[in-house]
Coordinates of C-alpha atoms in Angstrom, one line a residue:
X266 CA 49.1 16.9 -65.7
X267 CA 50.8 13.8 -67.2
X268 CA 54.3 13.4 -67.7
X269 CA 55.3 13.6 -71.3
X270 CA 57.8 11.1 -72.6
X271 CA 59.6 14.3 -73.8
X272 CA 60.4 15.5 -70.3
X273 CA 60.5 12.0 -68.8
X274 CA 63.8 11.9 -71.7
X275 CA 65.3 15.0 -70.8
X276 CA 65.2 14.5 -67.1
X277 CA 67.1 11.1 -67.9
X278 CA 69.9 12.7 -70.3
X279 CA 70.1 15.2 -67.0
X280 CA 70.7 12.4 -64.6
X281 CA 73.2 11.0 -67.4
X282 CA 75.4 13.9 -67.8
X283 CA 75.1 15.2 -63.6
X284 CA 78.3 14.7 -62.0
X285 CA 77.2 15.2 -58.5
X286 CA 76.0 11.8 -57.4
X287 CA 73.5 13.5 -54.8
X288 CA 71.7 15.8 -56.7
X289 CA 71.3 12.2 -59.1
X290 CA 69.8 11.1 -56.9
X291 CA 68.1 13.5 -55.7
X292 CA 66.4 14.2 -59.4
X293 CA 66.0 10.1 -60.0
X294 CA 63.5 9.9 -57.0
X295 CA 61.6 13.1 -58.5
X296 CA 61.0 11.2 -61.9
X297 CA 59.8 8.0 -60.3
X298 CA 57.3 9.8 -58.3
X299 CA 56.4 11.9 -62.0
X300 CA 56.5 8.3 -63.6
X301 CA 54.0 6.8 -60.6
X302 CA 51.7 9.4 -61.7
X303 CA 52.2 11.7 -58.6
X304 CA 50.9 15.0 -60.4
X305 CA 52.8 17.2 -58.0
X306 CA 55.9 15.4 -58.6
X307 CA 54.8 15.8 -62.2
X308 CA 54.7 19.5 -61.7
X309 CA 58.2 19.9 -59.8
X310 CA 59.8 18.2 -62.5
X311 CA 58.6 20.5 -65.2
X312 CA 59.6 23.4 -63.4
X313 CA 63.2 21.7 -62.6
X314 CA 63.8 20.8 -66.1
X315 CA 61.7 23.9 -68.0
X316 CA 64.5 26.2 -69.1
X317 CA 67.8 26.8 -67.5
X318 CA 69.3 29.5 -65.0
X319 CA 69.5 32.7 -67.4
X320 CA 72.8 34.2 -66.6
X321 CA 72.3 37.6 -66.3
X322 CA 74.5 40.5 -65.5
X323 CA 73.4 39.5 -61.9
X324 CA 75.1 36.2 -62.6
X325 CA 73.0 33.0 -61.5
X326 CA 70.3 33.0 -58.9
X327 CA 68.0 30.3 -58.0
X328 CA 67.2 27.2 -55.6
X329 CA 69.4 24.9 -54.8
X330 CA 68.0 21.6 -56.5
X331 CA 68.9 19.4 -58.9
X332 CA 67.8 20.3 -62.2
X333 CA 69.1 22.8 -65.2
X334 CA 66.5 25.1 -63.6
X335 CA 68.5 25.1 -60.2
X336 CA 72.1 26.2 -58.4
X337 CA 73.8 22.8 -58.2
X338 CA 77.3 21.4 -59.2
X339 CA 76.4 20.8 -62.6
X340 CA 74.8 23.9 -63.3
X341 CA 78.0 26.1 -61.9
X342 CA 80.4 23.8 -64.1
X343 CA 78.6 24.5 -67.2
X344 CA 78.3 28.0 -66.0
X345 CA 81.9 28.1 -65.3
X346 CA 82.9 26.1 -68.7
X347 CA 81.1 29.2 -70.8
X348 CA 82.5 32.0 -68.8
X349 CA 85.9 30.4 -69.4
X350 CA 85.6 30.3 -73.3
X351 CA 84.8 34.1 -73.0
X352 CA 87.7 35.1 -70.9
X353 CA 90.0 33.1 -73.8
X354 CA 88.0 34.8 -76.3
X355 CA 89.1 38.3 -74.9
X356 CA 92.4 37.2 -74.4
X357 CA 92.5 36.2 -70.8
X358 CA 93.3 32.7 -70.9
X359 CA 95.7 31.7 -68.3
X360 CA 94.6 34.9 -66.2
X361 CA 94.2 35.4 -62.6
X362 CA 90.9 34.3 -61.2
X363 CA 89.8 34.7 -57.8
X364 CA 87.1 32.2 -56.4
X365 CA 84.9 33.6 -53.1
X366 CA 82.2 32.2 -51.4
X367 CA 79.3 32.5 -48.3
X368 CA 78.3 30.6 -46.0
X369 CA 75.0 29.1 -47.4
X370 CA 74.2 26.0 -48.7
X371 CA 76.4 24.4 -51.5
X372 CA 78.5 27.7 -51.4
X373 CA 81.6 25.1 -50.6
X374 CA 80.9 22.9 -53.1
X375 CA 80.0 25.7 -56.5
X376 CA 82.9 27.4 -55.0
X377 CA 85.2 23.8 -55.4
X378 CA 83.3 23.1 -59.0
X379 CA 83.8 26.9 -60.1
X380 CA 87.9 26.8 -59.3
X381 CA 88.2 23.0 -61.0
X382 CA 86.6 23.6 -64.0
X383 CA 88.9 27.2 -64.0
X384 CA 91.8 25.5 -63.3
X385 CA 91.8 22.6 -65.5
X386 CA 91.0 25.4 -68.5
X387 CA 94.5 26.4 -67.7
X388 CA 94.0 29.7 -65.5
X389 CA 95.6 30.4 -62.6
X390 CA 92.8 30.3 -59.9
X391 CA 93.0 31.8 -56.1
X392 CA 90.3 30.8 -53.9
X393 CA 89.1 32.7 -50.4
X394 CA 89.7 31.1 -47.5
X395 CA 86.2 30.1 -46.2
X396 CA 82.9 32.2 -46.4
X397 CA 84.0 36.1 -46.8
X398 CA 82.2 38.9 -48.0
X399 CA 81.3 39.8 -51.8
X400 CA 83.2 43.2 -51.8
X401 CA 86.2 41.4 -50.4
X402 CA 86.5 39.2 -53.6
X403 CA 85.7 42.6 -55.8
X404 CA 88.7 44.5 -53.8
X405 CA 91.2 41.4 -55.0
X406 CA 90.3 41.4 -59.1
X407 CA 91.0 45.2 -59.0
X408 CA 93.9 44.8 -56.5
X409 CA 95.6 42.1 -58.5
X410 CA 94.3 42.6 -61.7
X411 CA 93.0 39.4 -62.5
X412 CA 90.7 38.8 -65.3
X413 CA 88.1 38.1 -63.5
X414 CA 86.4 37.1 -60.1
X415 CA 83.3 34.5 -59.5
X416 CA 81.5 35.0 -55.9
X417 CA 79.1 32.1 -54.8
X418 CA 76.4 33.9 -53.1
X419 CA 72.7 34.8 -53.3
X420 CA 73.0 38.0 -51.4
X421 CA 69.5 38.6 -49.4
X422 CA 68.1 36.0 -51.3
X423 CA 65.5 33.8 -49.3
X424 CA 67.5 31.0 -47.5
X425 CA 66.3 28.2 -50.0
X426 CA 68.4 29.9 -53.1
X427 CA 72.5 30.0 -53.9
X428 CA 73.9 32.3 -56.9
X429 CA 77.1 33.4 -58.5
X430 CA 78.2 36.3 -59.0
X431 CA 81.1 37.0 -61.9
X432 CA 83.7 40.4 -61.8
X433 CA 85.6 41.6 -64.7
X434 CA 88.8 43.0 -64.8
X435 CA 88.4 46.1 -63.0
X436 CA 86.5 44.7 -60.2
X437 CA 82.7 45.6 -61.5
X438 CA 80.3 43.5 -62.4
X439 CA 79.4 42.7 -66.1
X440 CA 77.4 44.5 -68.1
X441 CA 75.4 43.9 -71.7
X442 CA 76.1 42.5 -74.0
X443 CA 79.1 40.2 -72.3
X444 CA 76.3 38.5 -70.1
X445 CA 74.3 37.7 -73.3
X446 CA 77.4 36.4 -75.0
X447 CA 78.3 34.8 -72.0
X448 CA 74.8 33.0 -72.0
X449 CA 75.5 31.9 -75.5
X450 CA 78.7 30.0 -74.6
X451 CA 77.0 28.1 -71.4
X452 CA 74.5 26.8 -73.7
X453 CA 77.4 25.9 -76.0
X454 CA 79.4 23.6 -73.5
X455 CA 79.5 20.2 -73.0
X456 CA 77.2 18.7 -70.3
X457 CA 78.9 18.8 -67.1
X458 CA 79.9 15.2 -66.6
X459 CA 82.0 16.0 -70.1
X460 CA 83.3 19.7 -68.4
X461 CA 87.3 18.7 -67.7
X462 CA 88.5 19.6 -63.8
X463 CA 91.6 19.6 -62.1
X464 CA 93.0 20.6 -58.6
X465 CA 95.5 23.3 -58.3
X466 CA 93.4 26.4 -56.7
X467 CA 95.6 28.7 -54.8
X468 CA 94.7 30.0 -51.5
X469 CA 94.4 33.2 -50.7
X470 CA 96.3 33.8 -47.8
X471 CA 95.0 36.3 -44.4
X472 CA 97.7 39.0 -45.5
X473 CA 95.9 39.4 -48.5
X474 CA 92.6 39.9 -47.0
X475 CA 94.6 42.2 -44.6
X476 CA 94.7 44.2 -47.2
X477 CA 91.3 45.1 -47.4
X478 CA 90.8 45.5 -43.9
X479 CA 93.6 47.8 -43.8
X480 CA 92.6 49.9 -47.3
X481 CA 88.9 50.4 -45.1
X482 CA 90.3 51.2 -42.0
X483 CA 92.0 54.5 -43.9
X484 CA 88.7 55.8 -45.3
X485 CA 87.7 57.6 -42.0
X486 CA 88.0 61.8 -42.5
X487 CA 87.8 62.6 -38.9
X488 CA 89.2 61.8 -36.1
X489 CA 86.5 61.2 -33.5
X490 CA 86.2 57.8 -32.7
X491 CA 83.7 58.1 -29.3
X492 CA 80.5 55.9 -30.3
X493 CA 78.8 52.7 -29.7
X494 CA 77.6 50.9 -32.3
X495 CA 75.6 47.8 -32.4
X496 CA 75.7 45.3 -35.8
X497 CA 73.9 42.3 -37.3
X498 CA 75.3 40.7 -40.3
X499 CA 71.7 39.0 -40.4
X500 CA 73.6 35.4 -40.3
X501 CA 75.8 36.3 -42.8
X502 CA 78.9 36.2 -43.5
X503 CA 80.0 40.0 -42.8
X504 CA 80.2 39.3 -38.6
X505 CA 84.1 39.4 -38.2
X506 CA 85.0 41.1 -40.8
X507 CA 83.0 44.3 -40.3
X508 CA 84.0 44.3 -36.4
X509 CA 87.7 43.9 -37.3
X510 CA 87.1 47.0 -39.8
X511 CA 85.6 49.0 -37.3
X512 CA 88.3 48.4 -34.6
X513 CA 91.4 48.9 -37.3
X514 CA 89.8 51.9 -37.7
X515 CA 89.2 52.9 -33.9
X516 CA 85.7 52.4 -33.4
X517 CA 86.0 49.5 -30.4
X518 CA 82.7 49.8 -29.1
X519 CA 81.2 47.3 -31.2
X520 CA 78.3 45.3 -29.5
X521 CA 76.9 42.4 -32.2
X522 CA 73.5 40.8 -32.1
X523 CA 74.3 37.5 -30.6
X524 CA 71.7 35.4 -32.4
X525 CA 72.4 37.0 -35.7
X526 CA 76.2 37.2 -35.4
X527 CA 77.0 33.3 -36.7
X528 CA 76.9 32.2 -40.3
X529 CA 73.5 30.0 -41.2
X530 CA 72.1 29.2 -44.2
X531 CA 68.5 28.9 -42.6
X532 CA 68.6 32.6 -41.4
X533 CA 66.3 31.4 -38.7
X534 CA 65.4 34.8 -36.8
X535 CA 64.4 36.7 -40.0
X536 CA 61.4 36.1 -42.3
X537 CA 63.6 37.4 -45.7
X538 CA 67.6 38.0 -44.5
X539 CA 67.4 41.6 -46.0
X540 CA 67.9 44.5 -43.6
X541 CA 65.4 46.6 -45.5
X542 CA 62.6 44.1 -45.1
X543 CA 59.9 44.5 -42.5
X544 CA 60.9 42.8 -38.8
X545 CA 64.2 42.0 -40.5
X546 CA 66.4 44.8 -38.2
X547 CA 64.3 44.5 -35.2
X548 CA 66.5 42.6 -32.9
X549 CA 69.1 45.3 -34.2
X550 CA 67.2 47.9 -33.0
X551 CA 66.1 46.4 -29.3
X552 CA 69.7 45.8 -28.6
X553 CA 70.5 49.5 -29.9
X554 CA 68.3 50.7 -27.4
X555 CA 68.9 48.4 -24.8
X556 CA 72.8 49.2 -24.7
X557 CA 71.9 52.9 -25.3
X558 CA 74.2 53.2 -29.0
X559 CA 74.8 56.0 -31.0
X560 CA 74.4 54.2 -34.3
X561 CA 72.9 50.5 -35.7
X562 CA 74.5 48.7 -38.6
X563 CA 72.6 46.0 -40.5
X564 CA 74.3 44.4 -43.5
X565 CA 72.4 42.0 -45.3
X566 CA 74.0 38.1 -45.9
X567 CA 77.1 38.5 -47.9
X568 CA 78.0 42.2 -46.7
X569 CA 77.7 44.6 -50.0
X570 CA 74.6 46.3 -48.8
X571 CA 74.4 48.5 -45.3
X572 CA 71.7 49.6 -43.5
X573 CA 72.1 51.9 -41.1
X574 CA 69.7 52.5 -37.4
X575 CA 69.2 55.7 -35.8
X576 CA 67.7 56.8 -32.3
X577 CA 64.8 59.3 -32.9
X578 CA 64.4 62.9 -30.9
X579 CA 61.3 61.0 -28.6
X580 CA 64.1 58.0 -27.9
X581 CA 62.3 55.8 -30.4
X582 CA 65.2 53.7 -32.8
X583 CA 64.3 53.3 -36.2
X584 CA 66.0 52.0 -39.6
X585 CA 67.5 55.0 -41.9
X586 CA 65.6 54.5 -45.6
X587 CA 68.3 53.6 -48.5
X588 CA 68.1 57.2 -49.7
X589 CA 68.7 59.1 -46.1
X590 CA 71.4 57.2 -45.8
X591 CA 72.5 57.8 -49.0
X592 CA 72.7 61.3 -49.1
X593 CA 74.1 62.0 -45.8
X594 CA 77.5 59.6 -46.9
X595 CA 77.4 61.7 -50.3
X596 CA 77.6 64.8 -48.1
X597 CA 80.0 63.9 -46.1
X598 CA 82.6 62.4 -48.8
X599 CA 82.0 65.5 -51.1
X600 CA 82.6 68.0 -48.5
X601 CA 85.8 65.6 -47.7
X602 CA 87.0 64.7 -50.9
X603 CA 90.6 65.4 -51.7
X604 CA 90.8 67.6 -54.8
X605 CA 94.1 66.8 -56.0
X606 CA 93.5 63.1 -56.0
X607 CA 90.1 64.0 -57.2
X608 CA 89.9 67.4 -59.2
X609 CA 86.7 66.7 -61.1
X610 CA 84.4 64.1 -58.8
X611 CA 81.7 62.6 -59.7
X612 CA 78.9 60.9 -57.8
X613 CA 76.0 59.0 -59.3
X614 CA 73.0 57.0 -57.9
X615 CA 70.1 55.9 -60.1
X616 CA 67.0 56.5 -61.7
X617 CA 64.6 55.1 -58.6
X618 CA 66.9 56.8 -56.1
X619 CA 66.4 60.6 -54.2
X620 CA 67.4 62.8 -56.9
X621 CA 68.7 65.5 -53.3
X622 CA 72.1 64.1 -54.1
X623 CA 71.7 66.0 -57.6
X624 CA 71.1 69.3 -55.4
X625 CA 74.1 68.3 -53.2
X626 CA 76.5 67.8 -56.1
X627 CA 75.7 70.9 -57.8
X628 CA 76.1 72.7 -54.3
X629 CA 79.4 71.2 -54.0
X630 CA 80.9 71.9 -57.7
X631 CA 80.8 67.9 -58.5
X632 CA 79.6 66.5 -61.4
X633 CA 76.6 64.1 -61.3
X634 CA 75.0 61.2 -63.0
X635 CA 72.1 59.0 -63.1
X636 CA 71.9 55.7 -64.3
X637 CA 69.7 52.8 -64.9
X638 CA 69.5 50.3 -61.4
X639 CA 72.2 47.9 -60.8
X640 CA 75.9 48.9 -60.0
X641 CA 77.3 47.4 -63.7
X642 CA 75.9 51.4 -64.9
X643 CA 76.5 53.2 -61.6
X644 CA 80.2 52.1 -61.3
X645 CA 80.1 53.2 -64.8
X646 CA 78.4 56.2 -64.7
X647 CA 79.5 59.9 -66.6
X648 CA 81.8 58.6 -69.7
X649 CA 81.0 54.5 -69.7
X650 CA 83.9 54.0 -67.5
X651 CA 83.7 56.0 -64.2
X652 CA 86.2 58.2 -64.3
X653 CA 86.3 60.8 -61.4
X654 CA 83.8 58.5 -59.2
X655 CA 84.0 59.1 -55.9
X656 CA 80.3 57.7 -54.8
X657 CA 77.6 56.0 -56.1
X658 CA 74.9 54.6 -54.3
X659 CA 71.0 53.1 -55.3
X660 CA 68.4 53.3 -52.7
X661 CA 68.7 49.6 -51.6
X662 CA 71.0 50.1 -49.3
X663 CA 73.5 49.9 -51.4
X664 CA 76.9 52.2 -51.3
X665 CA 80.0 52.1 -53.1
X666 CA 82.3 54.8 -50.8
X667 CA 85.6 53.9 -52.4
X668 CA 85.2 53.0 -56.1
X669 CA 88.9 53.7 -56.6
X670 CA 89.3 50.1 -54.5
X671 CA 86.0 48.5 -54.5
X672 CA 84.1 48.9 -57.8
X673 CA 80.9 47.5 -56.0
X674 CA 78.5 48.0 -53.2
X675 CA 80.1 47.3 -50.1
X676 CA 78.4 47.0 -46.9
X677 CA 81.8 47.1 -44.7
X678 CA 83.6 50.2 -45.6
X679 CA 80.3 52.1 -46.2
X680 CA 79.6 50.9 -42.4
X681 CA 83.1 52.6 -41.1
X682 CA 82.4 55.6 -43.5
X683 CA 78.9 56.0 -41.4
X684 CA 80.7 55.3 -38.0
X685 CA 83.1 58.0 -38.8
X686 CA 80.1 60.7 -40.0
X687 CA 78.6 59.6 -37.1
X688 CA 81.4 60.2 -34.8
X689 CA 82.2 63.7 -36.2
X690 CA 78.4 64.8 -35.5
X691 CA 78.7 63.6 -31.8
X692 CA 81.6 65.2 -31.1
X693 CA 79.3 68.5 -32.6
X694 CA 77.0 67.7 -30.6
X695 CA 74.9 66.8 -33.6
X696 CA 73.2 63.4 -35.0
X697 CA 72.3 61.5 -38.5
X698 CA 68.9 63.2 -38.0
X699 CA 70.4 66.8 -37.8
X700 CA 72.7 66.5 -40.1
X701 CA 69.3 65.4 -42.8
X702 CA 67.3 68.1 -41.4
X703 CA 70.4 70.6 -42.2
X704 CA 70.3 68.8 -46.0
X705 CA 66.7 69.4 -46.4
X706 CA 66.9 73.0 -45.2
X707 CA 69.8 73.9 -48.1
X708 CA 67.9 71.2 -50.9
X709 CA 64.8 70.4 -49.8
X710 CA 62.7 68.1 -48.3
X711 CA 63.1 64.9 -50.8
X712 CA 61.0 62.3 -48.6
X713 CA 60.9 58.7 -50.4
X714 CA 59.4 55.6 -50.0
X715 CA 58.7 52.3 -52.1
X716 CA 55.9 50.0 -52.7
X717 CA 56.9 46.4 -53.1
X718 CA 54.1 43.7 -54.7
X719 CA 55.5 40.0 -54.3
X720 CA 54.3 37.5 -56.8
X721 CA 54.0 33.9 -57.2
X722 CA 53.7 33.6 -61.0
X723 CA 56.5 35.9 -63.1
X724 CA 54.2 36.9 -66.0
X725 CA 51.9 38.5 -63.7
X726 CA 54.4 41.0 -63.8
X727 CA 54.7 41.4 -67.3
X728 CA 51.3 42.0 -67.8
X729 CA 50.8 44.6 -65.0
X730 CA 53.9 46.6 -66.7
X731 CA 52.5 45.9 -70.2
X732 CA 49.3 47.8 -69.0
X733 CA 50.6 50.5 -67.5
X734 CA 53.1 51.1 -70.5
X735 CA 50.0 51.0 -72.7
X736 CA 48.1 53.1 -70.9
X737 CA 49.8 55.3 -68.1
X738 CA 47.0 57.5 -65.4
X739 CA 47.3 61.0 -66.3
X740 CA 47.4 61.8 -62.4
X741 CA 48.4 61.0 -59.3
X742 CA 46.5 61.7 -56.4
X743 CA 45.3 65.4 -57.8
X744 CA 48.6 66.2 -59.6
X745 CA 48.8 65.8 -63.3
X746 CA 52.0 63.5 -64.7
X747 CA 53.9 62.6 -67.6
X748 CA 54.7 59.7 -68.5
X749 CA 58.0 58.4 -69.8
X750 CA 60.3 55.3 -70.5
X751 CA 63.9 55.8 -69.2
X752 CA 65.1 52.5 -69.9
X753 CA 63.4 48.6 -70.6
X754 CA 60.3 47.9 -68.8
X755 CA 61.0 50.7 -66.7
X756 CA 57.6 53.5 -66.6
X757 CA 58.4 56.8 -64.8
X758 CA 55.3 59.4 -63.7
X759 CA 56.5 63.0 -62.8
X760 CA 54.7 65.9 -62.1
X761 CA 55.0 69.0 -59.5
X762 CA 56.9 67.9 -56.8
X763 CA 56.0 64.0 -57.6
X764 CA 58.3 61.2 -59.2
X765 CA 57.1 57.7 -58.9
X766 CA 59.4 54.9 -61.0
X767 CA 57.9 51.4 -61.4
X768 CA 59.9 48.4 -62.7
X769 CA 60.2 45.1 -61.8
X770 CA 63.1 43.9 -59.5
X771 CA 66.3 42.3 -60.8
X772 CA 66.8 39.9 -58.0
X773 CA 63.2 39.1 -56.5
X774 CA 59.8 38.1 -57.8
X775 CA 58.5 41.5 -57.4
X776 CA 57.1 44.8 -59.1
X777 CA 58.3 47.8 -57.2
X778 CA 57.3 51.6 -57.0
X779 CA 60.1 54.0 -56.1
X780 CA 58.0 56.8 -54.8
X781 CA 59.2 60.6 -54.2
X782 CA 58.0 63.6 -52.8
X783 CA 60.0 67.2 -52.8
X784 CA 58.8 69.8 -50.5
X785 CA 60.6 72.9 -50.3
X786 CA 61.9 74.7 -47.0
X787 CA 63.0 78.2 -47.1
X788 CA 64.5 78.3 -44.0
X789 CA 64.9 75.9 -40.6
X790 CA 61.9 77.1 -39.2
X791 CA 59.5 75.8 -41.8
X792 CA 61.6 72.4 -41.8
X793 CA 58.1 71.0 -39.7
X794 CA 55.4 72.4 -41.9
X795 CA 57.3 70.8 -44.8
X796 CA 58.2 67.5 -42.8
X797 CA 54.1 67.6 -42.2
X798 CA 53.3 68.3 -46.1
X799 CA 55.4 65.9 -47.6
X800 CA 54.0 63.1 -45.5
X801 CA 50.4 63.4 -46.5
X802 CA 51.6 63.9 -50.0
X803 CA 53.1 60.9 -49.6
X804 CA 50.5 59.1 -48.1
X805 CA 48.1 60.2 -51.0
X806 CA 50.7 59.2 -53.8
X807 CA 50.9 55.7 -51.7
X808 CA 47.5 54.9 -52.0
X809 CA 46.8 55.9 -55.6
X810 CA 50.3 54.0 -56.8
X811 CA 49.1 50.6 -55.0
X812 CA 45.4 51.0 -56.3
X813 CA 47.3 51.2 -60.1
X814 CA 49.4 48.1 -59.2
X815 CA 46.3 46.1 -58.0
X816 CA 43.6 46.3 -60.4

């Protein structure tokens, strides 16, 4: 491939208008190699300058390059000049917002850009002090009521990528159509080196993060604290924070995986910093074992996801699945929930999740909901706005345990809520695993699992969903489905005792398969002929799923 003299002229208006002198640079050495003829340097500045970051209700993701098709300084200040015009448009101008950060590469920086361009626009702008976790940024816009909160992070992201990550009002994410609208008002900005900036950010001080800490350290319904728990924030930036949780709320046996417990963007002991991923937890779950623990707590980079480890009956330690762990904090906040404060509760998970916490709601009196993936519906679940939400949780590890606070995942007080549950069954005599047994004796056996296909080239995607919209199988490994389409490029299969959900992520280059079997149990004693059932269901459904997705 050639360079064109039309992308040789937009990379130069780029360098023009970037006001970060390194990433100039940076993208000036990329076009000489593209204008030597270097093909690959041809072909890295087509995808750097092809497109811009599409701000989604995720926010930004990408790699940190130069480029309008990467996270770097100019990118956030545009980014930051179009979510400014839409806070005036609402009315919020001159707000409160709060500026938070991690720990990975540029975070400073965007986080500096994000709180200039703010400030100069004429809002009143707080900034974190250092790398923190998401939720802890989400507890402050509901807290204070600010207008809105910006969070530089990539979450699980692979170490190469930054993001941002914008709050409304209430502490939730956004949701359709303000990211759209917001989209609309980046692309009408200046370019960056035109964005205005000023100083002035406001710095959060430790009391107010105290407050957190302090509103998590309440959520505990028992009062046994006796049990060891090991933790890996994965490199993150959830270390401290999550140990000084658990000890404000009396859990002090806390034992941290020493080469995981320091902040570093190169995540250098794990392949993909994501608890859920393959080989991501196993350090985790050697030192559980070594130090004989009662539970393991994984969080994933920037703290708003928790994964939780358990010790099986032959000694074995292995990682709880999104939707055990899921269920078993429903339980335990529904069977806890204050009915004053709460009359009429209401939990809610999603569409790919277990549907047992249906089962448990029902069993309970509670109300329950199902949404599309992503917290911007679950934290809105029921009427549009949540009302009478007491949990919501999706099966990637993510768990919101005290949406009257945090209207987001959040890895750190669902990891106290766990240590507590845990702490209760101990003291009972009981474990994790019992207590999911006892929940698949009263709803039955609801055994889930995924299929995850990574891809190089996005449109591969497209087509496989395109095909499978098209023309959906008529069975699944011996059991006949329908087919249906619950929301955008989103296919659901059910049949007896079968649910299988395929859509592609919202974060990763990949097409997932939420999988689900139901078995049911009658009483404890057929709990292992179920267990046994369910399993080469499952492993039947597994195969003919991935042969679908790999034609």
């Amino acid at each position: 491939m050639s360079l064109s003299s039309e992308l040789r002229d937009r990379a130069f208006r780029w360098i023009a208008d970037d006001p970060d002198p390194d990433t100039r640079l940076e993208l000036q050495r990329v076009l000489a190699s593209a204008m030597a003829g270097d093909p690959a340097a041809v072909d890295d500045l087509t995808d750097r300058m092809t497109g811009t970051l599409t701000f989604g209700t995720a926010g930004l993701r990408g790699p940190v390059r130069a480029g309008p098709n990467g996270m770097n300084r100019a990118v956030v200040v545009r980014a930051t000049a179009g979510v400014g015009e839409w806070l005036r448009t609402n009315g919020h101008g001159g707000g409160t917002v709060f500026v938070g950060r991690d720990a990975r590469r540029g975070s400073a920086q965007f986080a500096d850009a994000a709180a200039e361009v703010l400030t100069a626009a004429g809002f009143t702008v707080r900034t974190l002090p250092g790398p923190l976790p998401t939720p802890i940024t989400a507890f402050l816009v509901r807290a204070d009521h600010a207008v809105a909160g910006i969070q530089i992070t990539a979450s699980h992201n692979p170490p190469a990528d930054n993001g941002y990550k914008l709050f409304v009002g209430n502490g939730a994410q956004i949701a359709p159509p303000d990211d759209r609208i917001i989209e609309a008002a980046i692309r009408g900005a200046p370019p960056a080196v035109s964005v205005p900036t000023a100083p002035g950010a406001l710095p959060v001080s430790d009391a107010d993060v105290d407050r957190y800490l302090d509103r998590v350290a309440g959520l505990p319904r028992g009062t046994a604290r006796d049990l060891r728990i090991v933790l890996s924030p994965m490199h993150g930036v959830g270390g401290e924070t999550a140990v000084e949780a658990l000890r404000r709320s009396g859990f002090t046996d806390v034992r941290v995986v020493v080469e995981q417990a320091v902040p570093d963007p190169d995540f250098p002991t794990v392949t993909f910093p994501n608890p859920e991923e393959p080989g991501a937890a196993d350090r985790l779950l050697a030192l559980a074992s070594e130090v004989d623990a009662d539970l393991a707590v994984g969080l994933d980079p920037d703290a708003d996801r928790c994964a939780l480890g358990v010790r099986t009956p032959d000694g074995a330690w292995r990682m709880l699945r999104g939707d055990e762990t899921g269920v078993l904090l429903g339980a335990h906040l529904l069977s806890t929930v204050d009915r004053i404060t709460h009359p009429d509760p209401l939990v809610a998970t999603t569409i790919v999740s277990s549907s047992m916490l249906k089962e448990i709601a029902a069993a309970h009196g509670a109300r329950y909901d199902e949404t599309l993936t992503g917290f911007k519906w679950l934290v809105r679940a029921g009427d549009g706005k949540g009302t009478g939400l007491i949990y919501a949780y999706e099966e990637a590890i993510g768990h919101c345990v005290d949406p009257d606070f945090v209207r987001d995942k959040d890895g750190i007080s669902a990891a106290v809520l766990a240590a507590d549950l845990a702490a209760t069954l101990k003291a009972a005599g009981k474990t994790l695993l019992d207590a999911l047994d006892e929940l698949s004796v009263h709803h039955g056996l609801h055994l889930t699992g995924q299929i995850a296909i990574r891809v190089d080239e996005l449109p591969r995607i497209s087509r496989l969903m395109a095909a499978l919209r098209a023309d959906p199988p008529a069975e699944l490994a011996g059991t006949p489905v329908q087919a249906e389409n619950p929301g955008p490029d989103v296919l659901r299969l059910t049949g007896e005792g079968l649910r299988v959900v395929i859509r592609p992520s919202g974060t990763e280059p990949k097409l997932k398969a939420y999988l689900q079997i139901v078995e049911a149990v009658g009483d404890a004693t057929g709990l292992g002929t179920a267990k046994t059932a369910a399993a080469e269901r499952m492993s039947a459904v597994r195969s003919a799923v991935s042969e679908l997705l790999t034609p």
